[in-house]
Amino acid sequence: MSKGGVGLPEVIAIMGRRLCIVLAILTAAMTPRAETARAGQQEPDAAPHLFDMSIEQLMEMEVQTVHGASKYNQKVTEAPSSVTIITAEDIQVYGYRTLDEILRGVRGFYTTNDRNYTYLGVRGFGLPGDYNSRILLLVDGFRINDNVYDQAYIGDEFLLDVDLIDRIEIIRGPGSSLYGNSAFFAVINVITKSGKALDGFEGATGLGSYDAFRQRVSYGKEFGNGWDTLLSYTYHREKGPDVYFKEYGNPANNFGWANGCDDAQHSNLFAKLRAGDVTLHAAHVSREKGVPTAAWGTLFNDDRNDTHEKTTNLGLTYQRAFDNGIEAEGRLAFGHNHYGGRYMYPGPISGYDASTGYWVGTSLQLAKQINEQHKLIWGIEYRDDRQQAQDYYDDTGVYLNDERGSDQIGVFIQDEFHVCENVILNMGLRYDSYSTFGGTTNPRFALIYKHTQETILKAIYGTAFRAPSAYEMYYNDGGWSMKTNPSLRPESITTYELILDQYIGHGLWGSVSAFINEIDDLIESVEDPADGLMVFQNTSTVKAKGLEFELSGKLRNGWRTRASYCFVRAENRDTDSLLPNSPRHIGKLNLTVPLPADKFFLGLELQYTGKRRTLTGHHTDGALAANLTIHGEVRPNLDVSVSVYNLFNQRYGHPGFAEHAQEIIYQNGTTFWFDLTYRHK
Amino acid sequence: MAATATAILIASLTACAVGDTAQSTEYQIKAAFIFNFLKFVDWPPDPNADPNSPIIIAVIGENPFAKAFEPLQAKQVGDRQVLIRTYKGCQELKDSDGIARFVDRPDLASIKACHILFVARSEKQHIKDILKPIENAPILTIADMPGFLEAGGVINFVLEDQKVRFETSARSAKRARLNIRAQLLRLATRVIKDDAEQTDSK
């Protein structure tokens, strides 16, 4: 248990009571609405209140579009996927500070935190020891997964300060037919703000529990003639809590207390410059994080155990719509990543583990509305992983010094075929060729049937792949515990999904999704009985079946809500056992309530994650976490935000991994955050 | 895989037979914009017309608004009712009645009597054919296609950062003897001025 639960029982009790009142009001407010919605047949369907709005108000109404589902802008209702969009407004209202805090609020998603990295579980799949390699993470369309672990960093080590995010498109389901590798369970497309959105200087200062401090300075401006720039720098540090682990509860290990070992520090730099059709992107993040868990059998309560990550991404985008109707997009990308870990062992031995890689890539895509019925997009993508290096050494010698390179090329085509006015058939196909394992072809078919303006049915079938990472193929420590397997094949997934989107009335949409995920050739670390060494192999077949429900929208009184429930059963077909770290029930409620004071909002998040099986066959308890933020504009140039995370001081934990002695790694108790944002135009 | 693909293909073809037209709430918002434009645009006074005659909003081509205008039928602008009319698109008219030229269509007079004419995207290839014969008629022409203003249209919708915006041509408005009030011009993202060829961009 972390020492975290700052002992303020009174405050929490009051907050709990207030929360109950809020919930009671919510229930009261929702019930009659639901009835009128059902009885509202005589009421014209086309949102009559729109006609009472002024043009200024109408200009603030959002039309939900998504870019990442087809690599061009299309309406969410016409996208060949189940899509969730998180906006800058959500990030503000719910007090989100990192990408993982955002993603854990999304339908069907859950996170696992080992007090070093955060890993994302999707629809019942989040194997302990995975490295977020089955999620494709894009920033402004550029792939940012690293090239040794193929890991998508989603904690403090994520490329951006989330304050710079304009919107995040979460596109569920197989995306390899457009994106190739890693678009296995979902594509997460992060779109940054324009300079125009800031229009001047902005500063943000945050203070929080455990001596946390965060400072951001940004500048954004649109200069006219198509020039626009955004520059930003963020620095963050925190001492972190002293953490108690019962597994180390003996006098030799400070009675289980790891003191001052959970510290973190990170900084990032972001620059974007648009000049007409060309946009230049540059981003850098550097993080250091203490590892308090004594993972990998290191010394407990030794604050020298830590990891650091550095990521740099540079990109150039050229986008142009030509007179002949062709929309062209060309990209040049450069990425560099470095990870280093310091592991302190008994005696005078300290181990250093590192990975370093860089790549260059280029892509070209063309989209064209061929005629009334067909919109085509096709493209080619090439990437050269110039360096994929891994090292391990300690005071006694070098155990691993592996340097690789690889390259890959992909071609894709997709046709959005408007069969008739209310039916779209979206067909995509991509072929990828890897220097490591060869070729793979992945299709996606989506049938979108718009029964009425308010009822949309989608049927989706698609496959996706995940290439074996350099880590999985080449990591070894000279015959000590792990060995290589260069002949690994890619994992593959086949997804069937049926989605019903129904407009309920009063600004609310309901969505039901039924899905089946079948994974073959899953890459897992297994022990080779011949020599007792751990090795990655294509082993199991996994099948996950599930149902998701979501209700979301903006109500007329200014309330906004997103409520969802996901039920999933994921099992390993070879061992006939349910997957570890796979909650069967995931429930979420996000609620924004305008407060009586003008421009003040209350953002409430409730997240229920069902019990998860640990590696030793026990279970973590199901947990309900609540986060509350009050955000408001006190002056036109000054915003204040106060957040309380884990409002009820729930004691809950996530399953530990193979490298942990802890079966369950407990998370923080109640923590606070206070944030001031000031603007100068 | 082939079986799934075939099943989806067959389902898509049979699905065409049922269900009605659909567009998302984008057109509900655009419909509300159009209703608002009525308040900020002055039509030239017509001494022959009954001051209480209905205001006619027409859509030419494949109507993307579906039922979005329905609430308007119940609304009044001053003492005037609002009527919604739809006209066949150029290609459709050619296919059904063999009329190839816009100026030859029998309902041209009726079109010229509209106050607002929304040109649907299905008419993309025929924008100029439609606008040229009616350019001097007092009609507020609206569309949501690139190049519409340059072809002589008065107001064009664009999507910017997920939001509906509009641009306008004061030149085309002047030719149609429409007065677009300053409040509306101020909110436009781009205004093509009436005097010179220059474009004012915000």
Short mmCIF file of C-alpha atoms in Angstrom, two decimals, chain A residues 44-48 50-56 58-66 73 75 77-78 85 166-167 169 194 196 222 369 372 417 419-425 427 429 443 445-447 449-454 456 459-461 463 496 503 509, chain B residues 1 4-5 7-9 11-13 15-29 31-33 35-37 39-40 62-72 75 121-124 159-166 183-184 187-189 202:
data_model
loop_
_atom_site.label_atom_id
_atom_site.label_comp_id
_atom_site.label_asym_id
_atom_site.label_seq_id
_atom_site.Cartn_x
_atom_site.Cartn_y
_atom_site.Cartn_z
CA PRO A 44 -39.57 16.45 -35.03
CA ASP A 45 -36.33 14.57 -34.93
CA ALA A 46 -34.09 17.27 -36.28
CA ALA A 47 -33.07 18.89 -33.00
CA PRO A 48 -35.48 21.84 -33.17
CA LEU A 50 -30.85 24.44 -33.19
CA PHE A 51 -33.23 26.86 -34.86
CA ASP A 52 -33.38 28.94 -31.71
CA MET A 53 -29.62 29.44 -31.70
CA SER A 54 -27.74 32.44 -32.97
CA ILE A 55 -25.09 32.12 -35.67
CA GLU A 56 -22.38 32.59 -33.05
CA LEU A 58 -24.11 27.54 -34.23
CA MET A 59 -20.49 28.25 -35.04
CA GLU A 60 -19.57 26.51 -31.80
CA MET A 61 -21.52 23.33 -32.62
CA GLU A 62 -19.26 20.44 -33.46
CA VAL A 63 -19.68 18.07 -36.34
CA GLN A 64 -17.98 14.89 -35.29
CA THR A 65 -15.41 13.91 -37.87
CA VAL A 66 -12.48 11.52 -37.70
CA ASN A 73 -11.64 13.47 -42.82
CA LYS A 75 -17.93 11.75 -40.40
CA THR A 77 -20.95 7.85 -38.45
CA GLU A 78 -19.38 6.90 -41.79
CA ILE A 85 -13.05 11.31 -29.74
CA ASP A 166 -6.55 19.45 -29.75
CA ARG A 167 -8.19 16.06 -30.02
CA GLU A 169 -9.17 9.91 -32.15
CA SER A 194 -2.68 24.96 -33.97
CA LYS A 196 -4.15 29.93 -33.78
CA GLU A 222 -1.33 32.42 -36.82
CA GLN A 369 -13.40 11.30 -55.06
CA GLU A 372 -20.48 10.15 -56.79
CA PHE A 417 -17.99 2.85 -52.05
CA VAL A 419 -23.43 1.70 -52.93
CA CYS A 420 -26.52 3.83 -52.62
CA GLU A 421 -27.49 6.81 -50.55
CA ASN A 422 -27.72 4.97 -47.27
CA VAL A 423 -25.15 2.21 -47.73
CA ILE A 424 -21.38 2.54 -47.69
CA LEU A 425 -19.03 -0.32 -48.33
CA MET A 427 -12.89 -1.88 -48.46
CA LEU A 429 -6.15 -3.78 -48.33
CA PRO A 443 -7.82 -6.52 -45.52
CA PHE A 445 -14.29 -4.63 -45.02
CA ALA A 446 -16.87 -2.44 -43.38
CA LEU A 447 -20.49 -2.19 -44.31
CA TYR A 449 -25.90 1.03 -43.29
CA LYS A 450 -27.72 4.22 -42.37
CA HIS A 451 -31.27 3.09 -41.74
CA THR A 452 -32.28 6.62 -40.83
CA GLN A 453 -30.49 9.73 -39.79
CA GLU A 454 -30.55 8.38 -36.25
CA ILE A 456 -26.62 3.47 -38.15
CA ALA A 459 -20.52 -4.60 -39.77
CA ILE A 460 -16.74 -4.85 -39.83
CA TYR A 461 -14.36 -7.62 -40.69
CA THR A 463 -7.23 -8.58 -39.97
CA TYR A 496 -15.48 -9.33 -36.39
CA TYR A 503 -29.55 8.69 -31.71
CA TRP A 509 -26.21 8.89 -28.81
CA MET B 1 -12.16 -14.38 -45.53
CA THR B 4 -17.07 -12.91 -44.98
CA ALA B 5 -16.34 -10.53 -47.82
CA ALA B 7 -21.54 -11.89 -47.08
CA ILE B 8 -20.78 -8.20 -46.50
CA LEU B 9 -21.11 -7.47 -50.21
CA ALA B 11 -25.68 -7.53 -47.29
CA SER B 12 -24.69 -4.13 -48.67
CA LEU B 13 -26.67 -4.64 -51.86
CA ALA B 15 -29.48 -3.06 -47.52
CA CYS B 16 -29.98 -0.52 -50.31
CA ALA B 17 -33.52 -1.70 -50.73
CA VAL B 18 -34.58 -0.62 -47.24
CA GLY B 19 -34.09 2.43 -45.10
CA ASP B 20 -34.20 6.08 -46.02
CA THR B 21 -31.71 8.80 -46.75
CA ALA B 22 -29.32 9.69 -44.02
CA GLN B 23 -26.90 12.44 -43.22
CA SER B 24 -25.51 13.24 -39.85
CA THR B 25 -26.36 16.25 -37.75
CA GLU B 26 -23.99 18.30 -39.89
CA TYR B 27 -26.97 19.24 -42.05
CA GLN B 28 -29.17 19.98 -39.07
CA ILE B 29 -26.60 22.60 -38.11
CA ALA B 31 -30.21 24.07 -41.83
CA ALA B 32 -30.17 26.22 -38.70
CA PHE B 33 -27.54 28.46 -40.29
CA PHE B 35 -32.68 29.84 -41.15
CA ASN B 36 -30.48 32.43 -39.45
CA PHE B 37 -29.35 33.87 -42.76
CA LYS B 39 -32.56 37.46 -40.55
CA PHE B 40 -29.36 38.99 -41.89
CA GLU B 62 -29.74 15.07 -53.93
CA ASN B 63 -31.18 16.63 -50.81
CA PRO B 64 -28.72 16.10 -47.94
CA PHE B 65 -30.98 17.74 -45.36
CA ALA B 66 -33.42 14.83 -45.03
CA LYS B 67 -35.82 15.98 -42.34
CA ALA B 68 -33.58 18.74 -41.02
CA PHE B 69 -35.85 21.52 -42.33
CA GLU B 70 -39.00 20.00 -40.90
CA PRO B 71 -39.09 22.08 -37.70
CA LEU B 72 -38.95 25.17 -39.93
CA LYS B 75 -41.82 28.60 -37.83
CA ARG B 121 -23.06 18.34 -53.92
CA SER B 122 -24.59 16.11 -56.58
CA GLU B 123 -24.56 19.24 -58.81
CA LYS B 124 -20.81 19.71 -58.51
CA LEU B 159 -15.86 22.74 -42.07
CA GLU B 160 -13.07 24.06 -39.90
CA ASP B 161 -11.84 22.32 -36.75
CA GLN B 162 -15.02 20.22 -36.62
CA LYS B 163 -17.16 23.33 -36.82
CA VAL B 164 -19.38 24.75 -39.52
CA ARG B 165 -18.14 28.06 -40.93
CA PHE B 166 -19.20 29.99 -43.97
CA GLN B 183 -23.21 41.35 -38.65
CA LEU B 184 -23.18 38.39 -41.00
CA LEU B 187 -18.71 36.23 -39.03
CA ALA B 188 -17.69 34.93 -42.45
CA THR B 189 -14.26 33.31 -42.61
CA LYS B 202 -9.41 36.61 -41.65
#
